[in-house]
Short mmCIF file of C-alpha atoms in Angstrom, two decimals:
data_model
loop_
_atom_site.label_atom_id
_atom_site.label_comp_id
_atom_site.label_asym_id
_atom_site.label_seq_id
_atom_site.Cartn_x
_atom_site.Cartn_y
_atom_site.Cartn_z
CA MET C 99 65.76 -2.15 32.98
CA ARG C 100 62.09 -2.42 33.72
CA ARG C 101 61.28 -2.20 37.48
CA PRO C 102 59.50 -5.59 38.26
CA LEU C 103 55.93 -5.45 39.29
CA LEU C 104 55.81 -5.35 43.12
CA ALA C 105 59.52 -4.56 43.69
CA LEU C 106 58.58 -2.55 46.68
CA ALA C 107 55.70 -4.68 47.91
CA LEU C 108 57.59 -5.78 50.87
CA SER C 109 58.89 -2.23 51.81
CA PHE C 110 55.90 -0.02 50.96
CA ALA C 111 56.49 2.09 54.28
CA ALA C 112 59.18 3.79 52.28
CA LEU C 113 56.83 4.93 49.50
CA PRO C 114 56.86 8.70 50.21
CA ALA C 115 60.21 8.70 48.14
CA PHE C 116 57.82 8.43 45.16
CA ALA C 117 57.35 12.16 44.57
CA ALA C 118 55.44 11.61 41.42
CA MET C 119 53.11 8.88 42.69
CA GLN C 120 49.50 9.89 42.46
CA ALA C 121 46.47 8.60 44.54
CA LYS C 122 43.41 10.46 43.23
CA PRO C 123 40.02 9.93 44.71
CA VAL C 124 37.30 8.71 42.42
CA GLU C 125 33.74 7.73 42.91
CA TRP C 126 31.19 5.71 41.20
CA MET C 127 27.56 4.45 41.33
CA VAL C 128 26.06 0.96 41.49
CA GLY C 129 22.33 1.51 41.13
CA LYS C 130 21.49 4.03 43.87
CA ASP C 131 24.59 3.23 45.90
CA ARG C 132 27.81 5.46 45.85
CA PHE C 133 31.24 3.91 46.08
CA SER C 134 34.70 5.47 46.34
CA GLY C 135 38.34 4.48 45.80
CA TYR C 136 41.68 5.77 44.62
CA VAL C 137 43.32 5.82 41.20
CA VAL C 138 47.03 5.19 41.77
CA TYR C 139 49.84 5.63 39.29
CA ASP C 140 53.20 7.34 38.65
CA ASP C 141 52.81 10.45 36.47
CA THR C 142 56.45 10.93 35.51
CA SER C 143 55.49 9.39 32.12
CA GLU C 144 52.58 9.87 29.93
CA ALA C 145 53.02 6.33 28.45
CA LYS C 146 50.00 4.25 28.41
CA ARG C 147 50.12 1.19 30.77
CA PRO C 148 47.85 -1.67 31.66
CA GLY C 149 45.54 -1.31 34.67
CA LEU C 150 44.73 -3.45 37.77
CA VAL C 151 41.70 -3.33 40.06
CA MET C 152 42.92 -4.17 43.59
CA VAL C 153 40.41 -5.33 46.07
CA PRO C 154 41.70 -4.86 49.66
CA ASN C 155 40.98 -7.28 52.57
CA TRP C 156 37.94 -6.92 54.69
CA MET C 157 39.06 -3.74 56.26
CA GLY C 158 38.31 -2.05 53.00
CA VAL C 159 40.03 1.00 51.42
CA THR C 160 42.53 2.04 54.09
CA GLU C 161 45.83 3.99 54.09
CA ASP C 162 47.64 0.61 54.11
CA ALA C 163 45.65 -0.50 51.14
CA VAL C 164 46.61 2.56 49.25
CA ALA C 165 50.22 2.24 50.15
CA ARG C 166 50.00 -1.29 48.84
CA ALA C 167 48.60 -0.16 45.55
CA LYS C 168 51.40 2.37 45.17
CA ALA C 169 53.94 -0.37 45.60
CA VAL C 170 52.19 -2.50 42.97
CA ALA C 171 51.67 0.36 40.42
CA GLY C 172 55.24 1.52 40.28
CA THR C 173 55.94 2.86 36.81
CA ASP C 174 54.23 -0.04 35.10
CA TYR C 175 50.52 -0.03 36.16
CA VAL C 176 47.50 2.14 36.95
CA VAL C 177 45.76 0.61 39.89
CA LEU C 178 42.18 1.24 41.25
CA VAL C 179 41.86 0.59 44.95
CA ALA C 180 38.23 -0.46 44.85
CA ASP C 181 35.55 -0.12 47.55
CA VAL C 182 32.93 -2.85 47.45
CA TYR C 183 31.15 -1.80 50.71
CA GLY C 184 29.86 1.74 49.75
CA LYS C 185 31.05 5.17 50.53
CA GLY C 186 31.12 5.92 54.10
CA ARG C 187 30.94 2.25 55.17
CA GLN C 188 34.30 1.83 56.63
CA PRO C 189 34.56 -1.03 59.10
CA ALA C 190 36.20 0.13 62.41
CA ASN C 191 37.32 -3.29 63.42
CA ALA C 192 37.33 -6.99 62.51
CA GLY C 193 33.74 -7.54 63.88
CA GLU C 194 32.34 -4.85 61.60
CA ALA C 195 34.31 -6.06 58.72
CA GLY C 196 33.11 -9.56 59.13
CA LYS C 197 29.55 -8.43 59.00
CA LEU C 198 30.07 -6.39 55.83
CA ALA C 199 32.09 -8.94 53.98
CA GLY C 200 29.78 -11.75 55.13
CA GLY C 201 26.75 -9.89 53.79
CA LEU C 202 28.46 -10.04 50.31
CA ARG C 203 29.99 -13.46 50.10
CA GLY C 204 27.01 -15.54 51.23
CA ASP C 205 25.13 -17.83 49.02
CA ASN C 206 23.91 -15.12 46.50
CA ARG C 207 26.83 -13.07 45.30
CA THR C 208 24.91 -11.06 42.81
CA ALA C 209 25.57 -7.76 44.53
CA LEU C 210 29.18 -8.43 44.97
CA ARG C 211 29.53 -9.40 41.23
CA ALA C 212 27.88 -6.14 40.27
CA ARG C 213 30.03 -4.19 42.56
CA ILE C 214 33.35 -5.36 41.32
CA ASP C 215 32.24 -5.51 37.66
CA THR C 216 31.48 -1.75 37.99
CA ALA C 217 34.82 -1.17 39.59
CA VAL C 218 36.43 -2.73 36.42
CA ALA C 219 34.25 -0.32 34.32
CA THR C 220 35.33 2.57 36.55
CA LEU C 221 39.05 1.79 35.97
CA LYS C 222 38.62 1.58 32.25
CA ALA C 223 36.85 5.08 32.34
CA GLN C 224 40.05 6.57 33.67
CA ALA C 225 41.75 6.19 30.44
CA GLY C 226 41.15 9.93 29.70
CA SER C 227 42.70 11.29 32.80
CA ALA C 228 45.38 8.56 33.79
CA PRO C 229 48.03 6.94 31.58
CA LEU C 230 45.91 3.89 31.19
CA ASP C 231 45.48 1.27 28.33
CA ALA C 232 41.88 0.39 28.78
CA GLU C 233 42.37 -2.61 26.55
CA LYS C 234 44.64 -4.19 29.20
CA ILE C 235 42.94 -4.84 32.43
CA GLY C 236 43.51 -7.35 35.29
CA ALA C 237 42.47 -7.60 39.02
CA PHE C 238 43.96 -8.96 42.21
CA GLY C 239 42.88 -9.01 45.82
CA PHE C 240 43.80 -10.04 49.48
CA CYS C 241 41.73 -12.19 51.60
CA PHE C 242 38.12 -11.01 51.14
CA GLY C 243 39.47 -9.23 48.14
CA GLY C 244 40.85 -12.30 46.77
CA SER C 245 37.40 -14.02 47.04
CA THR C 246 35.95 -10.94 45.24
CA VAL C 247 38.11 -11.17 42.26
CA LEU C 248 37.47 -14.82 41.80
CA GLU C 249 33.82 -13.82 41.39
CA LEU C 250 34.90 -11.78 38.38
CA ALA C 251 36.16 -14.89 36.65
CA ARG C 252 33.07 -16.90 37.83
CA SER C 253 30.88 -14.23 36.19
CA GLY C 254 32.32 -14.69 32.89
CA ALA C 255 34.18 -11.49 32.77
CA GLU C 256 37.03 -11.34 30.15
CA LEU C 257 40.14 -9.79 31.78
CA ALA C 258 43.84 -10.35 31.17
CA GLY C 259 44.24 -12.07 34.42
CA VAL C 260 43.05 -12.40 38.02
CA VAL C 261 45.19 -13.08 41.10
CA SER C 262 43.75 -14.20 44.52
CA LEU C 263 46.16 -13.97 47.53
CA HIS C 264 44.84 -16.05 50.47
CA GLY C 265 41.26 -15.55 49.34
CA GLY C 266 38.37 -17.86 50.08
CA LEU C 267 37.62 -20.36 47.40
CA ALA C 268 34.08 -21.56 47.94
CA PRO C 269 31.39 -20.32 45.57
CA GLY C 270 28.09 -18.81 46.62
CA ALA C 271 25.43 -21.68 46.22
CA LYS C 272 23.17 -19.30 44.35
CA SER C 273 25.82 -17.75 42.08
CA ALA C 274 26.76 -20.74 39.78
CA THR C 275 30.06 -20.66 37.99
CA ALA C 276 29.58 -19.34 34.41
CA ALA C 277 29.47 -21.91 31.59
CA ALA C 278 33.00 -20.89 30.69
CA VAL C 279 35.60 -19.06 32.78
CA LYS C 280 37.36 -16.74 30.35
CA THR C 281 39.93 -15.03 32.54
CA PRO C 282 43.19 -16.86 33.44
CA LEU C 283 43.61 -17.29 37.22
CA LEU C 284 46.51 -17.45 39.65
CA VAL C 285 45.44 -18.57 43.22
CA LEU C 286 48.17 -18.10 45.84
CA ASN C 287 47.22 -19.89 49.06
CA GLY C 288 48.54 -20.49 52.46
CA ALA C 289 48.95 -24.43 52.95
CA ASP C 290 48.13 -24.14 56.65
CA ASP C 291 45.28 -21.65 56.28
CA LYS C 292 42.48 -23.02 58.49
CA ALA C 293 39.94 -20.98 56.58
CA VAL C 294 40.65 -22.91 53.38
CA PRO C 295 40.18 -26.68 54.03
CA ASP C 296 41.44 -29.27 51.56
CA SER C 297 37.88 -29.96 50.47
CA ASP C 298 37.56 -26.39 49.13
CA ILE C 299 40.65 -26.64 47.31
CA VAL C 300 39.56 -29.80 45.55
CA ALA C 301 36.07 -28.42 44.78
CA PHE C 302 37.62 -25.30 43.35
CA GLU C 303 39.94 -27.14 41.07
CA GLN C 304 37.04 -29.34 39.90
CA GLU C 305 34.82 -26.23 39.35
CA MET C 306 37.51 -24.63 37.38
CA ASP C 307 38.23 -27.64 35.21
CA GLY C 308 34.50 -27.94 34.50
CA ALA C 309 34.40 -24.33 33.43
CA GLY C 310 37.41 -24.83 31.09
CA ALA C 311 39.50 -22.30 33.02
CA ASP C 312 43.08 -21.57 32.60
CA TRP C 313 44.09 -21.82 36.25
CA GLN C 314 47.15 -22.20 38.54
CA PHE C 315 47.06 -22.90 42.19
CA VAL C 316 50.04 -22.46 44.59
CA ASP C 317 50.30 -23.62 48.17
CA PHE C 318 52.85 -22.09 50.40
CA SER C 319 54.10 -24.35 53.09
CA GLY C 320 53.77 -23.09 56.65
CA ALA C 321 51.74 -20.03 55.59
CA VAL C 322 48.29 -19.29 56.84
CA HIS C 323 45.75 -16.60 56.01
CA CYS C 324 47.00 -13.05 55.44
CA PHE C 325 50.61 -14.33 54.66
CA ALA C 326 51.19 -11.57 52.17
CA GLU C 327 50.23 -8.53 54.33
CA PRO C 328 52.88 -7.20 56.71
CA SER C 329 50.12 -5.39 58.67
CA ALA C 330 48.74 -8.80 59.79
CA GLY C 331 51.55 -9.19 62.34
CA SER C 332 53.26 -12.42 63.41
CA ASP C 333 51.26 -13.74 66.26
CA PRO C 334 52.05 -17.57 66.09
CA ALA C 335 48.54 -18.41 67.57
CA SER C 336 46.69 -16.50 64.86
CA ASN C 337 45.46 -17.92 61.48
CA CYS C 338 45.88 -14.41 60.10
CA ARG C 339 49.68 -13.59 60.08
CA TYR C 340 52.38 -12.38 57.70
CA ASP C 341 55.00 -14.78 56.34
CA GLU C 342 57.88 -13.12 54.73
CA ARG C 343 59.15 -15.92 52.75
CA ALA C 344 55.70 -16.85 51.41
CA ALA C 345 54.97 -13.21 50.60
CA ARG C 346 58.25 -12.59 48.76
CA ARG C 347 57.53 -15.65 46.57
CA ALA C 348 53.82 -14.84 45.98
CA TYR C 349 54.55 -11.25 44.92
CA ARG C 350 57.14 -12.66 42.42
CA MET C 351 54.76 -15.09 41.06
CA MET C 352 52.08 -12.42 40.68
CA ALA C 353 54.59 -10.15 38.85
CA ASP C 354 55.50 -12.87 36.46
CA PHE C 355 51.83 -13.71 35.92
CA PHE C 356 50.85 -10.21 34.95
CA ARG C 357 53.92 -9.66 32.94
CA GLU C 358 52.97 -12.60 30.74
CA ARG C 359 49.42 -11.94 30.49
CA PHE C 360 50.18 -8.27 29.38
CA ALA C 361 53.22 -9.19 27.33
CA LEU C 362 55.52 -6.73 29.28
#
């Protein structure tokens, strides 16, 4: 029986049991700037499999992000954990992360789009060294990463699919939606997320309809920002906290979405 995508997503602390799971560093250039990340996959089989670009939350490429990518990859995917800040630009705290992410998701998102687009190209280029089917590529992201992968769709990129988990929805004022959104989207949102007002949801749905997008939007009752990330903790006063019920359902929905998109 095929192991479902993200079957270990809620227990990735146990990942050392994957003796064959690889996390190989990779670097790439966007203009004069260097970026770095990890290509993650299980090497027990040489069978080609689809690839997913994963954009972490605003803390960037951390050990937690790599562990999450291993849980996603399993034996079914090759995952690129993508850096969009630049090599050596690792935020030490939420304040620094906010400044780095804020500088990319403002009104003009040209730089952000160029960086995530190059990350996709970087993943495709791994076909010679990883068991990757470069014709089958998708992307997903958490929080700021969710916002980032939505920019792939807005840019007119053609991927198998994109999933945003508790990402921001508002577009940049100077980065207009493409005339046609060609990548199917699944947006997973916390219904009580104070960072995503109802007005943003309505505007996003209208934006996607206007672009002819194939989109799905799911609200999880009681969930707030960061609901799919155990590392967010459970502070009831915080708008960034883990919700086990919502996370479990969200991962299953993402698994089904990519399975359908890749005909697995």
